[in-house]
XYZ file of C-alpha atoms in Angstrom:
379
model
C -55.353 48.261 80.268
C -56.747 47.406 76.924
C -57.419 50.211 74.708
C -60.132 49.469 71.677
C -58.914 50.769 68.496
C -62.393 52.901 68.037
C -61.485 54.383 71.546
C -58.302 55.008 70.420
C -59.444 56.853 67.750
C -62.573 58.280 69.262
C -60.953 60.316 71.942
C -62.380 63.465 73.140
C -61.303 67.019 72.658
C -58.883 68.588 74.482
C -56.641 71.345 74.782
C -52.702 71.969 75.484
C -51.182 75.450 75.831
C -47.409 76.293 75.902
C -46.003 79.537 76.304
C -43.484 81.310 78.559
C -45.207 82.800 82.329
C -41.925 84.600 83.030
C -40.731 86.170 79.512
C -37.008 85.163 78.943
C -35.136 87.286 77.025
C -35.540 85.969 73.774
C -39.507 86.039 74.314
C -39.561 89.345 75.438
C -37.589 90.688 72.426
C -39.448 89.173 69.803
C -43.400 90.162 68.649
C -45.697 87.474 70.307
C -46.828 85.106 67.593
C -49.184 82.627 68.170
C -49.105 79.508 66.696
C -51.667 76.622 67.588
C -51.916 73.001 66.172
C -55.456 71.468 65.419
C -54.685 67.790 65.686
C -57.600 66.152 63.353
C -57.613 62.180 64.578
C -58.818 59.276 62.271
C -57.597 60.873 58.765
C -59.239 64.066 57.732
C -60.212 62.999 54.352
C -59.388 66.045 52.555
C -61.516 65.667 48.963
C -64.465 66.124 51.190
C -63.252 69.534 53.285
C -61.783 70.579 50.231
C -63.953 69.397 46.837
C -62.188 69.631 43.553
C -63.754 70.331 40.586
C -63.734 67.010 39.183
C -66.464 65.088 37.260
C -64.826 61.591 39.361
C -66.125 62.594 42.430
C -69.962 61.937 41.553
C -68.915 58.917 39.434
C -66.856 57.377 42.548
C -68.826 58.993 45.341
C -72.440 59.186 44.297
C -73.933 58.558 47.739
C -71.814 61.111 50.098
C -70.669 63.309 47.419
C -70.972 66.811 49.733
C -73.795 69.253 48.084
C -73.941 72.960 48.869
C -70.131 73.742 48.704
C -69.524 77.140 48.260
C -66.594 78.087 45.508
C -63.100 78.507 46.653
C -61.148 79.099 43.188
C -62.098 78.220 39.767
C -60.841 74.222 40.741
C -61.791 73.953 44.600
C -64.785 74.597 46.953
C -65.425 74.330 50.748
C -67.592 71.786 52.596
C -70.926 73.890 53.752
C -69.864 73.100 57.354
C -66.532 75.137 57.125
C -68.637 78.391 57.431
C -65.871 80.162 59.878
C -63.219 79.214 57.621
C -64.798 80.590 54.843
C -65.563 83.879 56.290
C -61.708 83.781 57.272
C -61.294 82.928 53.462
C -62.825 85.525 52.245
C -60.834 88.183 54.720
C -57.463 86.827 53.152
C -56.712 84.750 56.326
C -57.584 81.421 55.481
C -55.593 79.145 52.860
C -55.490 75.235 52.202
C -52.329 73.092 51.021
C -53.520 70.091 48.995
C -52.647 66.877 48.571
C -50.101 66.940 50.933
C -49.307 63.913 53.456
C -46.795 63.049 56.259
C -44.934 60.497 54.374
C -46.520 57.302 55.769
C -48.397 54.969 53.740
C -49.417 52.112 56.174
C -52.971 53.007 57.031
C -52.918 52.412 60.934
C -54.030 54.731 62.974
C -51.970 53.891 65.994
C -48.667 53.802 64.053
C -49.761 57.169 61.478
C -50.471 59.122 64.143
C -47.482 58.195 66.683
C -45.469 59.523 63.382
C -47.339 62.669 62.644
C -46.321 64.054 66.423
C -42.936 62.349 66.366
C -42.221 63.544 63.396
C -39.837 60.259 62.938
C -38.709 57.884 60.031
C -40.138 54.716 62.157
C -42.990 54.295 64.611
C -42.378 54.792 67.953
C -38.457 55.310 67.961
C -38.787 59.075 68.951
C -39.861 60.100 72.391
C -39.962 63.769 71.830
C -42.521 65.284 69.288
C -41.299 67.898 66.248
C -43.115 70.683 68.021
C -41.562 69.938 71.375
C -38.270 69.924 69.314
C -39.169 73.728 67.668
C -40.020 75.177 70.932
C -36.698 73.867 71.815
C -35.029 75.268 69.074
C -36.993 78.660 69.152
C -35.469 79.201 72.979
C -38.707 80.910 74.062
C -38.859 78.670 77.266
C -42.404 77.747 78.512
C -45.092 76.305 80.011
C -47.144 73.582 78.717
C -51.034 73.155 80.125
C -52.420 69.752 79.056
C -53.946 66.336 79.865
C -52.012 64.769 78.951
C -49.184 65.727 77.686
C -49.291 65.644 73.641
C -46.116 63.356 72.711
C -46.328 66.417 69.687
C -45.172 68.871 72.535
C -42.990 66.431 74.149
C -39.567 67.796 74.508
C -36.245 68.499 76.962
C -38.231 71.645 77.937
C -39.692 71.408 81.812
C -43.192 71.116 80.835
C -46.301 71.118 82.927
C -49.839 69.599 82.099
C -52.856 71.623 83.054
C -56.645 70.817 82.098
C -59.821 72.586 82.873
C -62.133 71.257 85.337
C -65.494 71.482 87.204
C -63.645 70.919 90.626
C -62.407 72.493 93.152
C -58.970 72.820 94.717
C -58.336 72.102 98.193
C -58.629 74.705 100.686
C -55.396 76.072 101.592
C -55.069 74.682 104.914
C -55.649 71.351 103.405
C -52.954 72.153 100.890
C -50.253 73.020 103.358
C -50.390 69.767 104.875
C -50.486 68.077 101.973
C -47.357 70.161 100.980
C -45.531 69.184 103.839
C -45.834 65.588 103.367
C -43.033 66.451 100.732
C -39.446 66.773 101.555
C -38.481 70.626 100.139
C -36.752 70.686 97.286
C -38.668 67.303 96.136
C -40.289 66.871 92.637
C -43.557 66.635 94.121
C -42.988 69.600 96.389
C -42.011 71.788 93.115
C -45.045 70.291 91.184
C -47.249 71.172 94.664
C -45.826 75.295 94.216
C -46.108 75.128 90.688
C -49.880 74.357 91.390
C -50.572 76.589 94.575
C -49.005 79.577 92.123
C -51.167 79.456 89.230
C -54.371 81.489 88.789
C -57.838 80.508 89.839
C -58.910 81.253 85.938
C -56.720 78.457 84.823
C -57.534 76.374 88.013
C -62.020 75.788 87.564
C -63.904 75.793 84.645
C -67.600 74.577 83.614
C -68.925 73.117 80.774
C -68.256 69.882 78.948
C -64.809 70.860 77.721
C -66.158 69.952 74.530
C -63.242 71.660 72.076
C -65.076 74.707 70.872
C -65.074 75.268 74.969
C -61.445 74.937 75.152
C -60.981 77.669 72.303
C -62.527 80.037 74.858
C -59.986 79.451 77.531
C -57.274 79.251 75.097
C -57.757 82.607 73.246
C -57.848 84.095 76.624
C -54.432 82.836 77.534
C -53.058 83.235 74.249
C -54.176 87.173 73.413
C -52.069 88.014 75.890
C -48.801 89.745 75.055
C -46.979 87.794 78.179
C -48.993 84.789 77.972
C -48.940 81.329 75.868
C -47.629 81.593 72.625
C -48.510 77.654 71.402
C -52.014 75.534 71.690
C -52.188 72.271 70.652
C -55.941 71.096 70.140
C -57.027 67.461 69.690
C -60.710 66.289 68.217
C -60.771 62.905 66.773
C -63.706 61.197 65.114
C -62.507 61.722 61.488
C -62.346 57.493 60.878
C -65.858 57.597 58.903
C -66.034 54.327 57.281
C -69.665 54.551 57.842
C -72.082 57.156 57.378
C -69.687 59.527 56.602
C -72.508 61.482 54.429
C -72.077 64.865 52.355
C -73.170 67.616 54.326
C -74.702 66.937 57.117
C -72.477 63.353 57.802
C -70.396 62.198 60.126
C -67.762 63.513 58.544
C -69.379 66.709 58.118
C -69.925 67.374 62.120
C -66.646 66.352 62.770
C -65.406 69.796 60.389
C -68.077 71.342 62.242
C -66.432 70.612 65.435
C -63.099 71.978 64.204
C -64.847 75.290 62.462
C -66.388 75.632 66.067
C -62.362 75.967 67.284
C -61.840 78.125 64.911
C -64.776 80.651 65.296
C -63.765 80.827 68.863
C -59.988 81.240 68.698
C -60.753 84.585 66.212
C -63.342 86.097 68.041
C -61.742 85.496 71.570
C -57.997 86.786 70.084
C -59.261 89.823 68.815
C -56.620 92.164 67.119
C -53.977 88.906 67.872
C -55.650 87.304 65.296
C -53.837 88.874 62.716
C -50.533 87.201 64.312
C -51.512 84.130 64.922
C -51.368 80.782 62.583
C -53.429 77.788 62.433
C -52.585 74.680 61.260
C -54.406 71.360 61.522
C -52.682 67.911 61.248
C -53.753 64.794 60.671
C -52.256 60.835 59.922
C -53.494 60.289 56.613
C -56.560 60.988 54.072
C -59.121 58.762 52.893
C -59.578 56.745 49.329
C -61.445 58.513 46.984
C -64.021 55.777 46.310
C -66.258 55.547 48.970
C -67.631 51.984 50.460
C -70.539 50.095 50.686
C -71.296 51.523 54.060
C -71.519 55.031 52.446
C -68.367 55.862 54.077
C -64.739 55.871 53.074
C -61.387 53.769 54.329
C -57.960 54.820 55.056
C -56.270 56.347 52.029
C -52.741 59.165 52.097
C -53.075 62.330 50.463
C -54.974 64.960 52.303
C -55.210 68.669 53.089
C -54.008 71.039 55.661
C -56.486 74.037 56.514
C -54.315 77.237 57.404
C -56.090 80.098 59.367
C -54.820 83.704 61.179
C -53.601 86.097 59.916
C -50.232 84.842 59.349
C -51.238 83.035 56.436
C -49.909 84.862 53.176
C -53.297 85.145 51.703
C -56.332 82.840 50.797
C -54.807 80.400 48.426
C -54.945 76.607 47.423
C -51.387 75.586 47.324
C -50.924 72.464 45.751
C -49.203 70.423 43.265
C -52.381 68.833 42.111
C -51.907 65.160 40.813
C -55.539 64.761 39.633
C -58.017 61.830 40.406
C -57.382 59.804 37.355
C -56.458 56.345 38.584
C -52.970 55.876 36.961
C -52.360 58.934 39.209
C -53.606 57.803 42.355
C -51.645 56.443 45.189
C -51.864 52.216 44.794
C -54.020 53.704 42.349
C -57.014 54.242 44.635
C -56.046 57.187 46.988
C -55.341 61.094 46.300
C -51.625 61.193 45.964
C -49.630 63.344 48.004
C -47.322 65.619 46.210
C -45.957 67.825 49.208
C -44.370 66.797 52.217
C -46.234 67.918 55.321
C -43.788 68.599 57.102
C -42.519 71.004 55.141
C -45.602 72.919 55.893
C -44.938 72.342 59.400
C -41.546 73.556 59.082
C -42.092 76.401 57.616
C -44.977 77.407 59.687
C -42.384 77.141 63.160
C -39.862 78.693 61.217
C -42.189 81.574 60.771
C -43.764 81.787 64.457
C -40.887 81.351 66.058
C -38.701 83.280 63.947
C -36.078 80.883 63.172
C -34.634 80.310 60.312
C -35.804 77.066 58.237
C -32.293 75.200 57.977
C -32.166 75.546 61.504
C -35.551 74.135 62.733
C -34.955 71.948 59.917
C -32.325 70.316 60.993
C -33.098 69.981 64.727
C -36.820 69.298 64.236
C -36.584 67.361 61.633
C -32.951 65.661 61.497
C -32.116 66.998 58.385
C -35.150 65.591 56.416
C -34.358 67.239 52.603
C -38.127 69.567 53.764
C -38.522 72.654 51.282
C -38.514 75.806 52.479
C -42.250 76.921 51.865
C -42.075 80.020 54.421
C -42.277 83.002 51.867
C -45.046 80.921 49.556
C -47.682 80.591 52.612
C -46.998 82.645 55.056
C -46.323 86.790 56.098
C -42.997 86.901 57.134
């Protein structure tokens, strides 16, 4: 099968939850900490989520320059459409690291975004993905809900994919023969009990599973102090190289689709808002000049938007290179002064109370990541 790069990109939101149905020990001595992943396809271009205060922007993007941001700090302010955000802002549980960047430079999609879940040096040498590799680390155990399976949760853990849908299950009867078409003790027969034993509320859904949808189910399974304690989300569209437009552009729905997520994960978790974290992650920025199709293409610096109220406090954290060309990237993108995955690091270190070196080094293999646990995030 052929896959288009625009589908590849495109995709359509979904939803992966991991957590632990039978507490082991470790989970049931710890306080439940949620910690869910926001995975932003097609490079988030971070100057327009997150505007600085620079006269450059209207000289290099006077068509989709974004108009009615509302002020973050004295050198930042919010795209209009992050309206959840901001309220979480404003409440001391929202905060943004800037120009920041997995460290991959090539511009492809397929190959930037194979090493933002890998979490490797190369595309495509690792099979297992650096969140798979902290829930391995953390010992929680689990069980993963997803379709498919996120190469970001991939891991040695015994995972199992789940996804919402409008169906129905067979009736029992049908089930049991179906069951005993499988030897006992067979792969399939443990996959058939696996699914006979879960709950109908994780079995049938309506809607569209559009992503906001998905938030629903998710802070239902997640508020709960013996359910999931990761969610991995995944809404793509972010590759505007047309049209991308200020406020009310393509680029500008696609935030809206991931404030959407947001809005639903804090009013469905309730009090477990306050000890939960939420990152987002994507493969690269854009340029900071936009293009003759009012749009922008493939650049490397970017942001991260941090929500829950794990986050330390509302706060643009940054080592901010500035937009004037000698210090851009190939001197046309926003450069990125701090390694994403130290974020990312830091933010499993913290959930899954770890210590850094640790998840460092098996997450990570050793990558010389700084420790940025007590600088973003209540621990």
């Amino acid at each position: 099968m052929t896959i288009s790069r625009r589908h590849f990109i495109s995709g359509i939101g979904s939803l992966t939850l991991l957590g632990s149905p039978l507490f082991n020990a470790r989970a049931a001595s710890m306080k439940k900490k949620n910690f869910v992943v926001i995975m932003l396809r097609g490079g988030m271009d971070g100057l327009t989520a997150i505007q600085p205060n620079d006269s450059k922007m209207a000289q290099v993007r006077p068509d989709i320059l974004v108009k009615g941001v509302k002020k973050l700090t004295a050198d930042f302010n919010i795209h209009p459409r992050l309206k959840a955000f901001y309220e979480c802002w404003q409440e001391g549980k929202a905060s943004v690291v800037h120009a920041t960047s997995i460290p991959y430079t090539m511009r492809s999609h397929f190959d930037g975004q194979n090493l933002m879940q890998s979490g490797g040096h190369t595309p495509y040498t690792e099979k297992t993905g650096w969140l798979g590799r902290g829930i391995e680390v953390s010992a929680l155990g689990g069980l993963a809900i997803s379709l498919p399976m996120p190469l970001l949760l991939r891991g040695k853990n015994t995972l199992d994919n789940f996804f919402p849908t409008w169906m129905s299950l067979p009736n029992d009867g049908d089930l049991r023969v179906i069951e005993s078409s499988y030897s006992k003790g067979s792969a399939l027969a443990e996959v058939m009990n696996r699914v006979r034993s879960r709950p109908v509320s994780m079995m049938k859904r309506g809607g569209d599973n559009q992503a906001h949808e998905l938030a629903v189910v998710a802070a239902q399974e997640l508020r709960r102090e013996d359910g999931p304690r990761v969610a991995v989300f995944d809404i793509g569209g972010f590759d505007t190289h047309a049209a991308q437009g200020g406020e009310d552009g393509a680029h500008g729905e696609c935030l809206a689709d991931f404030d959407k997520v947001l809005n639903a994960l804090r009013n469905g978790l309730g009090n477990q808002f306050d000890q939960t974290l939420i990152v987002t992650l994507t493969e690269f920025g854009r340029k900071v000049e936009q293009n003759g199709g009012y749009g922008t293409e493939h650049g490397y610096g970017t942001a991260i938007l941090m929500a829950g109220g794990l986050v330390k406090s509302s706060q643009i954290y940054a080592d901010w290179p500035g937009l004037a060309t000698k210090n851009l990237f190939e001197r046309q993108d926003l450069n990125a002064t701090i390694d994403a995955r130290s974020v990312y690091c830091s933010a499993m270190s913290t959930c899954f109370d770890v210590d850094f070196k640790t998840m460092k080094d098996r997450a990570f293999f050793g990558d010389p990541l700084t420790d940025l646990s007590d600088r973003l995030f209540k621990i």
